[in-house]
Structures are given as C-alpha cells and as structure tokens.
Amino acid sequence: MEDIKKWNFAHTLWMLSAGAASLFFGEVNILSVAVFISFCLYIYLHKTLLSTFSPYGGYANRVSLFRWLLILLGGGMLTQWKVVYSFPFFLIALFLDGLDGYLARKYDQASDFGAYFDMETDAFYVAFLSTFWVLEGRVGAWLLFVGFLRYLYVIALKIFRLEGKKEKSTRFAKTIAVVMMATLLGPFLLPDFLYLPAIIIAALMTVYSFGVSFVSRFGE
C-alpha cells in the first residue's frame, strides 16, 4: 500500500504539471500523454500483483483499463474529429463506472491497486473534460478548480499530514462523482443555458463532498 501512495503523490504532481502545461500551450492532449506515461508505470510496477489474478489483472482491473483507454481515445479524437464523434467514448466510460467495483467484489479481486486505478481514472476523466471545455471557451476557468480538485485534495492531505487518517465520505459521495462526470458530457450536445447550470450545481456538490471528507480526517 505504501508504494501505491508514493506513486499516487508523484502522479498527482505530474498531472498538475501536465494540466498547467495544457493551459499554457492550449493543448489538452498533454494531459493524455502525461496520464499514459504515469499509468503505464503504475501497471509495470505492480505486474507481479496483477499476475496473481485470474485472468491476468483480474476482471475488475480490466474494466478500469478499458475505461481509461476509452477516455484516451475519446480525448485524442476531440482534437482530430468533430467533438460530437468522441461523445460515445466518454459516455461508455461513464456507464462502465462502478462495474469494476462490482466485479472486484463478485470475484473477490478487490485490491488497493484496483481502488486507486478506478479513482485516478475518474479523476483523469474530470480533469480532461474540464480542461477541454475551458480551452474551448464553453465553460469559465473556474471549472479548473473542480476539474483538478482530486489532485489538490491529495496535496492538501500531504501538507496537513492527513494521509493516514480515516475519512468520512458524504453519504452520496460516489453518486456525486458520477453526477459530476455526467454533467461534463452536457457541452457535447446541449446549449449552454442547459449544461451550465447543471455543471455549476454538480461542481458545488463535488466541492462539498471533498470538503466533508477533508474536514472529517481532523477528527480521527
């Protein structure tokens, strides 16, 4: 677990740096390149653990890997094709969220590796689409705070030495995360007067969820 936490912190710094570079150069796929390098390293470092699952990696981690690849492919297509063509990739990635956890429980394949793989895949989904919509001028720069909130949260835990403390998630934390991801699909198909209010509400819910989790660690 300790090696996963070390990777997670390094990954956080790496993704924040990539996010800054994406904004500076106006190229969102810098995030995709960064996450590809980081996740490949993550998988390589845990190849021995993955070999203990049957089939290799386990069903749950395979779903997480598939979701990650869908986001990468959809992201790459955003700058090459019409935006709407990449919509199905992100939609399928969203629909499959939760399936990995179900399979992990069903086949007794739950692991810290898988939990972080799923969590960081979700974080990349949110960071990538948030950055893309901001660069496209579809949503204000304020969305970047929510888009990179997962990474800022990890940094805050490190600064306040709260990594080892138990957190108290909001009752609907997972639901809030899914709602946030779903609302980021809005700009693909909807006019701004429909998707903007939805994104704002989901963003406020997300900040609240992370806030509750962070504050609760001080009581442990």
PDB file of C-alpha atoms in Angstrom:
ATOM      1  CA  MET A   1       0.000   0.000   0.000  1.00  0.00           C
ATOM      2  CA  GLU A   2       2.851   2.379   0.814  1.00  0.00           C
ATOM      3  CA  ASP A   3       4.290   2.114  -2.699  1.00  0.00           C
ATOM      4  CA  ILE A   4       0.857   2.890  -4.158  1.00  0.00           C
ATOM      5  CA  LYS A   5       0.598   6.016  -2.022  1.00  0.00           C
ATOM      6  CA  LYS A   6       4.043   7.119  -3.204  1.00  0.00           C
ATOM      7  CA  TRP A   7       3.011   6.605  -6.822  1.00  0.00           C
ATOM      8  CA  ASN A   8      -0.255   8.422  -6.191  1.00  0.00           C
ATOM      9  CA  PHE A   9       1.505  11.501  -4.818  1.00  0.00           C
ATOM     10  CA  ALA A  10       4.019  11.538  -7.683  1.00  0.00           C
ATOM     11  CA  HIS A  11       1.125  11.044 -10.117  1.00  0.00           C
ATOM     12  CA  THR A  12      -0.683  13.982  -8.552  1.00  0.00           C
ATOM     13  CA  LEU A  13       2.278  16.327  -9.020  1.00  0.00           C
ATOM     14  CA  TRP A  14       2.771  15.012 -12.553  1.00  0.00           C
ATOM     15  CA  MET A  15      -0.875  15.598 -13.525  1.00  0.00           C
ATOM     16  CA  LEU A  16      -0.966  19.082 -12.013  1.00  0.00           C
ATOM     17  CA  SER A  17       2.154  19.944 -14.005  1.00  0.00           C
ATOM     18  CA  ALA A  18       0.590  18.492 -17.156  1.00  0.00           C
ATOM     19  CA  GLY A  19      -2.579  20.476 -16.510  1.00  0.00           C
ATOM     20  CA  ALA A  20      -0.585  23.689 -16.228  1.00  0.00           C
ATOM     21  CA  ALA A  21       1.261  22.850 -19.460  1.00  0.00           C
ATOM     22  CA  SER A  22      -2.025  22.100 -21.229  1.00  0.00           C
ATOM     23  CA  LEU A  23      -3.367  25.522 -20.288  1.00  0.00           C
ATOM     24  CA  PHE A  24      -0.137  27.310 -21.172  1.00  0.00           C
ATOM     25  CA  PHE A  25       0.162  25.727 -24.623  1.00  0.00           C
ATOM     26  CA  GLY A  26      -3.591  25.433 -25.201  1.00  0.00           C
ATOM     27  CA  GLU A  27      -3.232  21.701 -25.897  1.00  0.00           C
ATOM     28  CA  VAL A  28      -5.381  19.382 -23.802  1.00  0.00           C
ATOM     29  CA  ASN A  29      -3.734  16.201 -25.075  1.00  0.00           C
ATOM     30  CA  ILE A  30      -0.672  16.997 -22.975  1.00  0.00           C
ATOM     31  CA  LEU A  31      -2.805  15.594 -20.154  1.00  0.00           C
ATOM     32  CA  SER A  32      -3.380  12.408 -22.143  1.00  0.00           C
ATOM     33  CA  VAL A  33       0.336  11.888 -22.747  1.00  0.00           C
ATOM     34  CA  ALA A  34       1.067  12.503 -19.069  1.00  0.00           C
ATOM     35  CA  VAL A  35      -1.543  10.081 -17.796  1.00  0.00           C
ATOM     36  CA  PHE A  36      -0.453   7.438 -20.322  1.00  0.00           C
ATOM     37  CA  ILE A  37       3.123   7.553 -19.033  1.00  0.00           C
ATOM     38  CA  SER A  38       2.055   7.562 -15.377  1.00  0.00           C
ATOM     39  CA  PHE A  39      -0.479   4.727 -15.671  1.00  0.00           C
ATOM     40  CA  CYS A  40       1.898   2.561 -17.714  1.00  0.00           C
ATOM     41  CA  LEU A  41       4.452   2.979 -14.924  1.00  0.00           C
ATOM     42  CA  TYR A  42       1.791   2.160 -12.324  1.00  0.00           C
ATOM     43  CA  ILE A  43       0.861  -1.060 -14.115  1.00  0.00           C
ATOM     44  CA  TYR A  44       4.502  -2.038 -14.665  1.00  0.00           C
ATOM     45  CA  LEU A  45       5.406  -1.516 -11.010  1.00  0.00           C
ATOM     46  CA  HIS A  46       2.583  -3.846  -9.973  1.00  0.00           C
ATOM     47  CA  LYS A  47       2.930  -6.503 -12.672  1.00  0.00           C
ATOM     48  CA  THR A  48       3.710  -9.144 -10.034  1.00  0.00           C
ATOM     49  CA  LEU A  49       0.491  -8.371  -8.163  1.00  0.00           C
ATOM     50  CA  LEU A  50      -1.517  -8.399 -11.385  1.00  0.00           C
ATOM     51  CA  SER A  51      -0.175 -11.850 -12.238  1.00  0.00           C
ATOM     52  CA  THR A  52      -1.843 -13.244  -9.103  1.00  0.00           C
ATOM     53  CA  PHE A  53      -5.286 -12.556 -10.552  1.00  0.00           C
ATOM     54  CA  SER A  54      -7.061 -14.879 -12.938  1.00  0.00           C
ATOM     55  CA  PRO A  55      -7.351 -13.887 -15.705  1.00  0.00           C
ATOM     56  CA  TYR A  56      -4.234 -11.693 -15.682  1.00  0.00           C
ATOM     57  CA  GLY A  57      -5.024  -8.432 -13.910  1.00  0.00           C
ATOM     58  CA  GLY A  58      -8.491  -9.585 -12.892  1.00  0.00           C
ATOM     59  CA  TYR A  59     -11.865  -8.712 -14.389  1.00  0.00           C
ATOM     60  CA  ALA A  60     -12.258  -5.518 -12.390  1.00  0.00           C
ATOM     61  CA  ASN A  61      -8.892  -4.055 -13.371  1.00  0.00           C
ATOM     62  CA  ARG A  62      -9.539  -4.958 -16.992  1.00  0.00           C
ATOM     63  CA  VAL A  63     -12.713  -2.899 -16.906  1.00  0.00           C
ATOM     64  CA  SER A  64     -10.818   0.027 -15.351  1.00  0.00           C
ATOM     65  CA  LEU A  65      -8.156  -0.319 -18.054  1.00  0.00           C
ATOM     66  CA  PHE A  66     -10.831  -0.357 -20.761  1.00  0.00           C
ATOM     67  CA  ARG A  67     -12.470   2.766 -19.311  1.00  0.00           C
ATOM     68  CA  TRP A  68      -9.097   4.519 -19.225  1.00  0.00           C
ATOM     69  CA  LEU A  69      -8.389   3.604 -22.848  1.00  0.00           C
ATOM     70  CA  LEU A  70     -11.836   4.846 -23.889  1.00  0.00           C
ATOM     71  CA  ILE A  71     -11.109   8.231 -22.308  1.00  0.00           C
ATOM     72  CA  LEU A  72      -7.712   8.385 -24.005  1.00  0.00           C
ATOM     73  CA  LEU A  73      -9.187   7.505 -27.403  1.00  0.00           C
ATOM     74  CA  GLY A  74     -12.119   9.872 -26.981  1.00  0.00           C
ATOM     75  CA  GLY A  75      -9.760  12.607 -25.877  1.00  0.00           C
ATOM     76  CA  GLY A  76      -7.497  12.107 -28.865  1.00  0.00           C
ATOM     77  CA  MET A  77     -10.463  12.303 -31.213  1.00  0.00           C
ATOM     78  CA  LEU A  78     -11.677  15.569 -29.710  1.00  0.00           C
ATOM     79  CA  THR A  79      -8.916  17.492 -31.444  1.00  0.00           C
ATOM     80  CA  GLN A  80      -8.980  15.474 -34.670  1.00  0.00           C
ATOM     81  CA  TRP A  81     -12.675  14.945 -35.444  1.00  0.00           C
ATOM     82  CA  LYS A  82     -15.883  16.766 -34.734  1.00  0.00           C
ATOM     83  CA  VAL A  83     -16.416  16.982 -30.995  1.00  0.00           C
ATOM     84  CA  VAL A  84     -19.671  15.020 -31.064  1.00  0.00           C
ATOM     85  CA  TYR A  85     -17.922  11.944 -32.530  1.00  0.00           C
ATOM     86  CA  SER A  86     -15.934  11.396 -29.332  1.00  0.00           C
ATOM     87  CA  PHE A  87     -19.045  11.641 -27.147  1.00  0.00           C
ATOM     88  CA  PRO A  88     -19.787   7.859 -27.196  1.00  0.00           C
ATOM     89  CA  PHE A  89     -16.314   7.072 -25.816  1.00  0.00           C
ATOM     90  CA  PHE A  90     -16.856   9.231 -22.745  1.00  0.00           C
ATOM     91  CA  LEU A  91     -20.450   8.059 -22.366  1.00  0.00           C
ATOM     92  CA  ILE A  92     -19.457   4.384 -22.336  1.00  0.00           C
ATOM     93  CA  ALA A  93     -16.623   5.137 -19.903  1.00  0.00           C
ATOM     94  CA  LEU A  94     -19.191   6.749 -17.623  1.00  0.00           C
ATOM     95  CA  PHE A  95     -21.685   3.889 -17.894  1.00  0.00           C
ATOM     96  CA  LEU A  96     -18.985   1.362 -17.013  1.00  0.00           C
ATOM     97  CA  ASP A  97     -18.070   3.257 -13.842  1.00  0.00           C
ATOM     98  CA  GLY A  98     -18.990   1.043 -10.913  1.00  0.00           C
ATOM     99  CA  LEU A  99     -18.791  -2.189 -12.906  1.00  0.00           C
ATOM    100  CA  ASP A 100     -15.166  -2.663 -11.884  1.00  0.00           C
ATOM    101  CA  GLY A 101     -16.088  -2.408  -8.214  1.00  0.00           C
ATOM    102  CA  TYR A 102     -18.940  -4.875  -8.675  1.00  0.00           C
ATOM    103  CA  LEU A 103     -16.666  -7.378 -10.407  1.00  0.00           C
ATOM    104  CA  ALA A 104     -13.981  -6.957  -7.750  1.00  0.00           C
ATOM    105  CA  ARG A 105     -16.491  -7.897  -5.056  1.00  0.00           C
ATOM    106  CA  LYS A 106     -18.105 -10.672  -7.081  1.00  0.00           C
ATOM    107  CA  TYR A 107     -14.828 -12.429  -7.896  1.00  0.00           C
ATOM    108  CA  ASP A 108     -13.039 -11.487  -4.676  1.00  0.00           C
ATOM    109  CA  GLN A 109     -10.485  -9.433  -6.596  1.00  0.00           C
ATOM    110  CA  ALA A 110     -10.613  -6.223  -4.560  1.00  0.00           C
ATOM    111  CA  SER A 111      -7.215  -4.571  -4.091  1.00  0.00           C
ATOM    112  CA  ASP A 112      -5.654  -1.233  -3.245  1.00  0.00           C
ATOM    113  CA  PHE A 113      -4.201  -1.235  -6.755  1.00  0.00           C
ATOM    114  CA  GLY A 114      -7.670  -1.517  -8.276  1.00  0.00           C
ATOM    115  CA  ALA A 115      -9.199   1.066  -5.966  1.00  0.00           C
ATOM    116  CA  TYR A 116      -6.602   3.668  -6.956  1.00  0.00           C
ATOM    117  CA  PHE A 117      -6.755   2.679 -10.627  1.00  0.00           C
ATOM    118  CA  ASP A 118     -10.503   3.306 -10.660  1.00  0.00           C
ATOM    119  CA  MET A 119     -10.239   6.507  -8.615  1.00  0.00           C
ATOM    120  CA  GLU A 120      -7.493   8.027 -10.747  1.00  0.00           C
ATOM    121  CA  THR A 121      -9.295   7.049 -13.952  1.00  0.00           C
ATOM    122  CA  ASP A 122     -12.304   9.049 -12.738  1.00  0.00           C
ATOM    123  CA  ALA A 123     -10.018  11.937 -11.801  1.00  0.00           C
ATOM    124  CA  PHE A 124      -8.488  11.951 -15.289  1.00  0.00           C
ATOM    125  CA  TYR A 125     -11.955  11.914 -16.887  1.00  0.00           C
ATOM    126  CA  VAL A 126     -12.972  15.007 -14.930  1.00  0.00           C
ATOM    127  CA  ALA A 127      -9.648  16.827 -15.361  1.00  0.00           C
ATOM    128  CA  PHE A 128      -9.505  16.184 -19.096  1.00  0.00           C
ATOM    129  CA  LEU A 129     -13.041  17.287 -19.961  1.00  0.00           C
ATOM    130  CA  SER A 130     -12.852  20.277 -17.611  1.00  0.00           C
ATOM    131  CA  THR A 131      -9.651  21.437 -19.281  1.00  0.00           C
ATOM    132  CA  PHE A 132     -11.046  20.866 -22.766  1.00  0.00           C
ATOM    133  CA  TRP A 133     -14.244  22.835 -22.167  1.00  0.00           C
ATOM    134  CA  VAL A 134     -12.307  25.710 -20.601  1.00  0.00           C
ATOM    135  CA  LEU A 135      -9.868  25.834 -23.533  1.00  0.00           C
ATOM    136  CA  GLU A 136     -12.819  25.758 -25.923  1.00  0.00           C
ATOM    137  CA  GLY A 137     -14.439  28.667 -24.078  1.00  0.00           C
ATOM    138  CA  ARG A 138     -17.534  26.631 -23.317  1.00  0.00           C
ATOM    139  CA  VAL A 139     -17.158  26.955 -19.527  1.00  0.00           C
ATOM    140  CA  GLY A 140     -15.324  29.541 -17.404  1.00  0.00           C
ATOM    141  CA  ALA A 141     -11.862  28.975 -15.947  1.00  0.00           C
ATOM    142  CA  TRP A 142     -13.449  28.394 -12.529  1.00  0.00           C
ATOM    143  CA  LEU A 143     -14.188  24.826 -13.649  1.00  0.00           C
ATOM    144  CA  LEU A 144     -10.480  24.022 -13.478  1.00  0.00           C
ATOM    145  CA  PHE A 145     -10.606  24.102  -9.682  1.00  0.00           C
ATOM    146  CA  VAL A 146     -13.174  21.315  -9.671  1.00  0.00           C
ATOM    147  CA  GLY A 147     -11.502  19.551 -12.578  1.00  0.00           C
ATOM    148  CA  PHE A 148      -8.254  19.197 -10.634  1.00  0.00           C
ATOM    149  CA  LEU A 149      -9.789  19.008  -7.169  1.00  0.00           C
ATOM    150  CA  ARG A 150      -8.841  15.355  -6.710  1.00  0.00           C
ATOM    151  CA  TYR A 151      -5.175  16.263  -7.181  1.00  0.00           C
ATOM    152  CA  LEU A 152      -5.407  19.352  -4.979  1.00  0.00           C
ATOM    153  CA  TYR A 153      -7.038  17.165  -2.333  1.00  0.00           C
ATOM    154  CA  VAL A 154      -4.069  14.766  -2.346  1.00  0.00           C
ATOM    155  CA  ILE A 155      -1.665  17.703  -1.974  1.00  0.00           C
ATOM    156  CA  ALA A 156      -3.703  19.116   0.915  1.00  0.00           C
ATOM    157  CA  LEU A 157      -3.658  15.751   2.711  1.00  0.00           C
ATOM    158  CA  LYS A 158       0.108  15.670   2.378  1.00  0.00           C
ATOM    159  CA  ILE A 159       0.574  19.218   3.656  1.00  0.00           C
ATOM    160  CA  PHE A 160      -1.631  18.625   6.701  1.00  0.00           C
ATOM    161  CA  ARG A 161      -0.303  15.080   7.231  1.00  0.00           C
ATOM    162  CA  LEU A 162      -3.727  13.526   6.996  1.00  0.00           C
ATOM    163  CA  GLU A 163      -2.980  10.703   4.526  1.00  0.00           C
ATOM    164  CA  GLY A 164      -3.197   8.018   7.189  1.00  0.00           C
ATOM    165  CA  LYS A 165      -6.376   9.343   8.757  1.00  0.00           C
ATOM    166  CA  LYS A 166      -9.710   7.736   8.011  1.00  0.00           C
ATOM    167  CA  GLU A 167     -12.145   9.819   6.048  1.00  0.00           C
ATOM    168  CA  LYS A 168     -15.875  10.185   6.409  1.00  0.00           C
ATOM    169  CA  SER A 169     -17.302  10.327   2.926  1.00  0.00           C
ATOM    170  CA  THR A 170     -20.609  12.026   2.282  1.00  0.00           C
ATOM    171  CA  ARG A 171     -23.465   9.558   2.027  1.00  0.00           C
ATOM    172  CA  PHE A 172     -23.759  10.050  -1.701  1.00  0.00           C
ATOM    173  CA  ALA A 173     -20.070  10.658  -2.492  1.00  0.00           C
ATOM    174  CA  LYS A 174     -19.951   8.149  -5.341  1.00  0.00           C
ATOM    175  CA  THR A 175     -23.238   9.414  -6.742  1.00  0.00           C
ATOM    176  CA  ILE A 176     -21.920  12.983  -6.653  1.00  0.00           C
ATOM    177  CA  ALA A 177     -18.816  11.894  -8.554  1.00  0.00           C
ATOM    178  CA  VAL A 178     -20.932  10.227 -11.237  1.00  0.00           C
ATOM    179  CA  VAL A 179     -23.175  13.288 -11.497  1.00  0.00           C
ATOM    180  CA  MET A 180     -20.107  15.500 -11.972  1.00  0.00           C
ATOM    181  CA  MET A 181     -18.840  13.277 -14.756  1.00  0.00           C
ATOM    182  CA  ALA A 182     -22.266  13.145 -16.367  1.00  0.00           C
ATOM    183  CA  THR A 183     -22.724  16.911 -16.416  1.00  0.00           C
ATOM    184  CA  LEU A 184     -19.365  17.281 -18.183  1.00  0.00           C
ATOM    185  CA  LEU A 185     -20.971  15.470 -21.114  1.00  0.00           C
ATOM    186  CA  GLY A 186     -23.520  18.268 -21.426  1.00  0.00           C
ATOM    187  CA  PRO A 187     -21.446  20.568 -23.687  1.00  0.00           C
ATOM    188  CA  PHE A 188     -21.186  17.786 -26.263  1.00  0.00           C
ATOM    189  CA  LEU A 189     -24.861  18.021 -27.146  1.00  0.00           C
ATOM    190  CA  LEU A 190     -26.671  20.741 -25.178  1.00  0.00           C
ATOM    191  CA  PRO A 191     -26.835  24.543 -25.375  1.00  0.00           C
ATOM    192  CA  ASP A 192     -25.065  26.484 -22.629  1.00  0.00           C
ATOM    193  CA  PHE A 193     -28.247  27.581 -20.863  1.00  0.00           C
ATOM    194  CA  LEU A 194     -28.909  23.907 -20.118  1.00  0.00           C
ATOM    195  CA  TYR A 195     -25.481  22.464 -19.383  1.00  0.00           C
ATOM    196  CA  LEU A 196     -24.002  25.398 -17.429  1.00  0.00           C
ATOM    197  CA  PRO A 197     -26.488  25.301 -14.507  1.00  0.00           C
ATOM    198  CA  ALA A 198     -26.055  21.521 -14.305  1.00  0.00           C
ATOM    199  CA  ILE A 199     -22.263  21.782 -14.195  1.00  0.00           C
ATOM    200  CA  ILE A 200     -22.404  24.545 -11.577  1.00  0.00           C
ATOM    201  CA  ILE A 201     -24.688  22.515  -9.305  1.00  0.00           C
ATOM    202  CA  ALA A 202     -22.569  19.365  -9.732  1.00  0.00           C
ATOM    203  CA  ALA A 203     -19.398  21.378  -9.058  1.00  0.00           C
ATOM    204  CA  LEU A 204     -20.801  22.733  -5.797  1.00  0.00           C
ATOM    205  CA  MET A 205     -21.817  19.219  -4.756  1.00  0.00           C
ATOM    206  CA  THR A 206     -18.321  17.954  -5.578  1.00  0.00           C
ATOM    207  CA  VAL A 207     -16.603  20.675  -3.552  1.00  0.00           C
ATOM    208  CA  TYR A 208     -18.933  19.896  -0.639  1.00  0.00           C
ATOM    209  CA  SER A 209     -18.144  16.161  -0.866  1.00  0.00           C
ATOM    210  CA  PHE A 210     -14.381  16.708  -0.860  1.00  0.00           C
ATOM    211  CA  GLY A 211     -14.742  19.281   1.911  1.00  0.00           C
ATOM    212  CA  VAL A 212     -16.601  16.867   4.176  1.00  0.00           C
ATOM    213  CA  SER A 213     -14.026  14.163   3.501  1.00  0.00           C
ATOM    214  CA  PHE A 214     -11.129  16.508   4.257  1.00  0.00           C
ATOM    215  CA  VAL A 215     -12.532  18.036   7.445  1.00  0.00           C
ATOM    216  CA  SER A 216     -13.600  14.641   8.815  1.00  0.00           C
ATOM    217  CA  ARG A 217      -9.965  13.460   8.851  1.00  0.00           C
ATOM    218  CA  PHE A 218      -9.120  16.018  11.549  1.00  0.00           C
ATOM    219  CA  GLY A 219     -11.430  14.219  13.952  1.00  0.00           C
ATOM    220  CA  GLU A 220      -9.622  10.903  13.695  1.00  0.00           C
TER     221      GLU A 220
END
